PDB file of C-alpha atoms in Angstrom:
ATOM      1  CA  UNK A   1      19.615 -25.639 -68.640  1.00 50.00           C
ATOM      2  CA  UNK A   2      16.603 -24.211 -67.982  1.00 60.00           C
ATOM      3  CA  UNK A   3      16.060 -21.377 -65.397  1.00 72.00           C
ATOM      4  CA  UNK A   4      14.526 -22.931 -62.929  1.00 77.00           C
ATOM      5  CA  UNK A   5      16.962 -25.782 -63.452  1.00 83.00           C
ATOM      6  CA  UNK A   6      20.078 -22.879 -62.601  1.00 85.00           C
ATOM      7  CA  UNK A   7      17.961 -21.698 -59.305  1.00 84.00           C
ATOM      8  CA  UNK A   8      17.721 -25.173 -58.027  1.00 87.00           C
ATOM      9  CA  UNK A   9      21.566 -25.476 -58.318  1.00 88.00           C
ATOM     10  CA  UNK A  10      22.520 -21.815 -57.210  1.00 89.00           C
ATOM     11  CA  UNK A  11      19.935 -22.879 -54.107  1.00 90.00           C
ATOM     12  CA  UNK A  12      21.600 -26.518 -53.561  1.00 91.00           C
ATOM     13  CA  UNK A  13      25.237 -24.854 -53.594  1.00 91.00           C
ATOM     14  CA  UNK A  14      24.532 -22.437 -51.305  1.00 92.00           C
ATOM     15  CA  UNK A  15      22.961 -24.848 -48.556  1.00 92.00           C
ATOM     16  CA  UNK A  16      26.197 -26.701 -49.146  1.00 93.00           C
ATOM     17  CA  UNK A  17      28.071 -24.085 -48.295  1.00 91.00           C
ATOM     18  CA  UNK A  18      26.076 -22.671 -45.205  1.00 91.00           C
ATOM     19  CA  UNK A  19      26.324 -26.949 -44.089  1.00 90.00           C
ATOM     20  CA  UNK A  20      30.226 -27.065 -44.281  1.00 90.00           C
ATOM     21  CA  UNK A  21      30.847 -23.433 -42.578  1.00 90.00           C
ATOM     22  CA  UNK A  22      28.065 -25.397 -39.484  1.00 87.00           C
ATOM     23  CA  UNK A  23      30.563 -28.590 -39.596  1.00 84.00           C
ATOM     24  CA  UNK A  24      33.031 -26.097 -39.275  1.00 85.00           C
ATOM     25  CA  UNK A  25      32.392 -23.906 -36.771  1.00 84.00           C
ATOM     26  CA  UNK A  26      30.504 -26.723 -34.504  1.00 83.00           C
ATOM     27  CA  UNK A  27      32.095 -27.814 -31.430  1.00 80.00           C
ATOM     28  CA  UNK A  28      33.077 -31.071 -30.852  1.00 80.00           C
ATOM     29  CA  UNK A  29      31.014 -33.953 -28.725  1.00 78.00           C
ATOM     30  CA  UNK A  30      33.600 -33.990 -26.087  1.00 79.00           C
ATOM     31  CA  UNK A  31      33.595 -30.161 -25.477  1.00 79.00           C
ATOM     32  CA  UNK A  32      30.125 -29.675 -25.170  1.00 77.00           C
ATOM     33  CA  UNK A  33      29.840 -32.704 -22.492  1.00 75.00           C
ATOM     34  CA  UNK A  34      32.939 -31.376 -20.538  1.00 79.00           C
ATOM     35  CA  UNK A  35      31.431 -27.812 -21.158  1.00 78.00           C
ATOM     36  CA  UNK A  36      27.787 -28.480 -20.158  1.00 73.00           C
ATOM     37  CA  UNK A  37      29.335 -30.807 -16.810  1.00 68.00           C
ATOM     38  CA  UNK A  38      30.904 -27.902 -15.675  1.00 68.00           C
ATOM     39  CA  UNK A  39      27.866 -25.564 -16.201  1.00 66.00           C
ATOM     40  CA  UNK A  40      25.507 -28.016 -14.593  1.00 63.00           C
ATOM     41  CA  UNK A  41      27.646 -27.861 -11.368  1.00 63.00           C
ATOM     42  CA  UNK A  42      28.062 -24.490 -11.087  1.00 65.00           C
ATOM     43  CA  UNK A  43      24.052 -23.945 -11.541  1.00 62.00           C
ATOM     44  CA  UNK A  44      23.641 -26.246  -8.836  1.00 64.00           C
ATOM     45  CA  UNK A  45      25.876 -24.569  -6.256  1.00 70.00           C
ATOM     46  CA  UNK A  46      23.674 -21.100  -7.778  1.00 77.00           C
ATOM     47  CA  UNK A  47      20.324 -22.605  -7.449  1.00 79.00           C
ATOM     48  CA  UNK A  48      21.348 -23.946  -3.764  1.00 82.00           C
ATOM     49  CA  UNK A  49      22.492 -20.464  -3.060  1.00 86.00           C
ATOM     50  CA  UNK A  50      19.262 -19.132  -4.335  1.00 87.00           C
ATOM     51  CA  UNK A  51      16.952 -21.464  -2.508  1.00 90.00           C
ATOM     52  CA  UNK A  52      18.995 -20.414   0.730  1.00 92.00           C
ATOM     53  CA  UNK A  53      18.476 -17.045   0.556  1.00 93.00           C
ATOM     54  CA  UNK A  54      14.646 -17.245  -0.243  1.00 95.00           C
ATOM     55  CA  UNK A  55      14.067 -19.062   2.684  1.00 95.00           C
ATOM     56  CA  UNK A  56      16.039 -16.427   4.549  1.00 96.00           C
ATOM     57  CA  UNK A  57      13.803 -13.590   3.268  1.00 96.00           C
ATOM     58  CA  UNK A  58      10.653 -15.526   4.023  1.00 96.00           C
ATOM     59  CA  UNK A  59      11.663 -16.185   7.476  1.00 96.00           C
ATOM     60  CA  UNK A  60      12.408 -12.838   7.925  1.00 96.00           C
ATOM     61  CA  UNK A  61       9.239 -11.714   6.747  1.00 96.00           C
ATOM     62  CA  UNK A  62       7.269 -14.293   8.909  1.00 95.00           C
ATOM     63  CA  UNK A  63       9.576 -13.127  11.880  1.00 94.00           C
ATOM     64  CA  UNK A  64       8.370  -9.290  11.275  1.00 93.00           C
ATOM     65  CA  UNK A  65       4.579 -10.161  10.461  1.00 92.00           C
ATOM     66  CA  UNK A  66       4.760 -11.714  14.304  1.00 90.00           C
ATOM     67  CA  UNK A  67       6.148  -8.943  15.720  1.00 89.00           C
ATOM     68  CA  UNK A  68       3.997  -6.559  14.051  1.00 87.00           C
ATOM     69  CA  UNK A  69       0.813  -8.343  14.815  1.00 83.00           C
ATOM     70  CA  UNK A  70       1.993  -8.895  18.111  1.00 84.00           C
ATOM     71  CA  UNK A  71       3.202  -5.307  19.452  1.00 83.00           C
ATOM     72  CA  UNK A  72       0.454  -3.798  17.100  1.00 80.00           C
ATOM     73  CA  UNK A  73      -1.915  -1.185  18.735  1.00 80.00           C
ATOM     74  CA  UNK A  74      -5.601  -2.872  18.142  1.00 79.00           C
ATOM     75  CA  UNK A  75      -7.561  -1.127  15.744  1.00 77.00           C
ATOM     76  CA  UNK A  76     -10.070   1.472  17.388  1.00 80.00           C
ATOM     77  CA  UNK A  77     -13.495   1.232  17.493  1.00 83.00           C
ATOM     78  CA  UNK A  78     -15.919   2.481  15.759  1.00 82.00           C
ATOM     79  CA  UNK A  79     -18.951   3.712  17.740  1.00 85.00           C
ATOM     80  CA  UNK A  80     -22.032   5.399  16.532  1.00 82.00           C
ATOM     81  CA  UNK A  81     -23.934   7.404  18.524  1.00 85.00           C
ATOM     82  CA  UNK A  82     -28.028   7.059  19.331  1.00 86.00           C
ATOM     83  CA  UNK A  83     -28.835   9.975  17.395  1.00 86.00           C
ATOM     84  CA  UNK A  84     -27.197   9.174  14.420  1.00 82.00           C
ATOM     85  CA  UNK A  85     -29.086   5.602  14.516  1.00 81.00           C
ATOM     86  CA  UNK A  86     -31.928   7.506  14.987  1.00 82.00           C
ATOM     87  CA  UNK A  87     -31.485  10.098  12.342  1.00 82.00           C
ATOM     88  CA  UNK A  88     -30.600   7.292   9.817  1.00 77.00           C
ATOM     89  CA  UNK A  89     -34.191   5.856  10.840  1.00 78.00           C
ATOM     90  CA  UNK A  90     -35.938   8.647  10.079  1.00 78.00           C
ATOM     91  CA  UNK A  91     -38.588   9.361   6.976  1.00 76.00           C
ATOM     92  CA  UNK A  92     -40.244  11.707   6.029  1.00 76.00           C
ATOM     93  CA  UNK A  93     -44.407  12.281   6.842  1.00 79.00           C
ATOM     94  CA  UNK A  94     -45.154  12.644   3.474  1.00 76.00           C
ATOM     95  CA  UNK A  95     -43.970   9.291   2.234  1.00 72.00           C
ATOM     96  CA  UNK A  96     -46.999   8.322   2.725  1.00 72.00           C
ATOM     97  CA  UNK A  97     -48.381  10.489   0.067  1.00 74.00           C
ATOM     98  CA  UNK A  98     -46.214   8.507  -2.404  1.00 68.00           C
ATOM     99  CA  UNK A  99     -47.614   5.887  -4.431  1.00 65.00           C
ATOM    100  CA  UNK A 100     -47.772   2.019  -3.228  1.00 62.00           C
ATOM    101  CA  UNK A 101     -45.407   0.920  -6.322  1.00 58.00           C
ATOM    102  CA  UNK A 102     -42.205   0.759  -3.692  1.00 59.00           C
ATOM    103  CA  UNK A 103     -40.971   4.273  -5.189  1.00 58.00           C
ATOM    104  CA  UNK A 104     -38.616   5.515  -2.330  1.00 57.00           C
ATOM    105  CA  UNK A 105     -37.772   8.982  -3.150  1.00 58.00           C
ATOM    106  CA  UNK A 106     -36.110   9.728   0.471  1.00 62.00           C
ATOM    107  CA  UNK A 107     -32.173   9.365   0.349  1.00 62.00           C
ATOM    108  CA  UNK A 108     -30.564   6.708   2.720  1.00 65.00           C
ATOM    109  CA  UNK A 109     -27.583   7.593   4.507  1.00 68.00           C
ATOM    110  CA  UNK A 110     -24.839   5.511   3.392  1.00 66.00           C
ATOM    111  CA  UNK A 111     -26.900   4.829   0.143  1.00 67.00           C
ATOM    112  CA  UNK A 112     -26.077   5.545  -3.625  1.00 68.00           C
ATOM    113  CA  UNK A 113     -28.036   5.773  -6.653  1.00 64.00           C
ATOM    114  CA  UNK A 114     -26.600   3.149  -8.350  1.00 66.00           C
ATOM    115  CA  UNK A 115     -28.947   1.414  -5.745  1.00 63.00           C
ATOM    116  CA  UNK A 116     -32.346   2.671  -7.330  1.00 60.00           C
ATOM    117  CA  UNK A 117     -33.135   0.714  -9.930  1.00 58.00           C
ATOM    118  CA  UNK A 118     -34.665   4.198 -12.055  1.00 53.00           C
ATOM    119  CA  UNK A 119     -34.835   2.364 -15.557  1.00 51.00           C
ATOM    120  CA  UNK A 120     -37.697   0.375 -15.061  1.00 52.00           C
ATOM    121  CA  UNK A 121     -39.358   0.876 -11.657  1.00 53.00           C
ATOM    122  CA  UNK A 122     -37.625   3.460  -9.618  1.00 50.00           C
ATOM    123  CA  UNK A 123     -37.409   0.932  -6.839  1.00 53.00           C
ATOM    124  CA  UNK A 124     -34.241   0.012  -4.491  1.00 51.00           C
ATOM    125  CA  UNK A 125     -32.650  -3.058  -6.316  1.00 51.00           C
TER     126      UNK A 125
END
């Protein structure tokens, strides 16, 4: 025999062998239908319980969202005063020294720089 001949049948006899110890060790048809009816009814009773108690939780969370929103103190108001309107208004005399292009050198309140467009023109995007 050739070697590769020897492999083939070292290869063959050892599948045989791992086959057999599966026919072995496998449970019969019977048990695994008996085995899996039992399993199936017992995950049904589970997922029943499960699906109860979710919609317990949710309708305890609605239930506290309600009361919440209802006994909630509203949210205060924000008012700004004149001045600060009028301060946020305000520019500079000397813009109008500044060139027509649109360059707006005087901050804004409430502004940021990401806002000036300084690569190209200078200009507020």
């Amino acid at each position: 025999m050739m070697n590769d001949e020897r492999d083939d049948v070292i290869v063959r006899s050892a599948f045989a062998d791992l086959r057999t110890e599966d026919v072995r060790s496998a449970a019969s048809f019977d048990d695994v239908v008996t085995r899996r009816a039992s399993m199936s009814s017992r995950l049904g009773a589970s997922a029943l319980f499960r699906l109860a108690a979710a919609g317990i939780v949710i309708a305890v969370a609605v239930a506290a969202y309600e009361t919440h929103a209802r006994f909630a103190k509203p949210a205060p108001q924000f008012i700004v005063s004149r001045d600060i309107i009028a301060l946020a208004a305000w520019h500079p005399a000397t813009d109008a020294l500044l060139p027509a292009s649109g360059i707006r050198m005087t901050p804004i309140i409430g502004g940021s720089i990401l806002d000036l467009d300084t690569l190209t023109t200078g200009a507020l995007r």
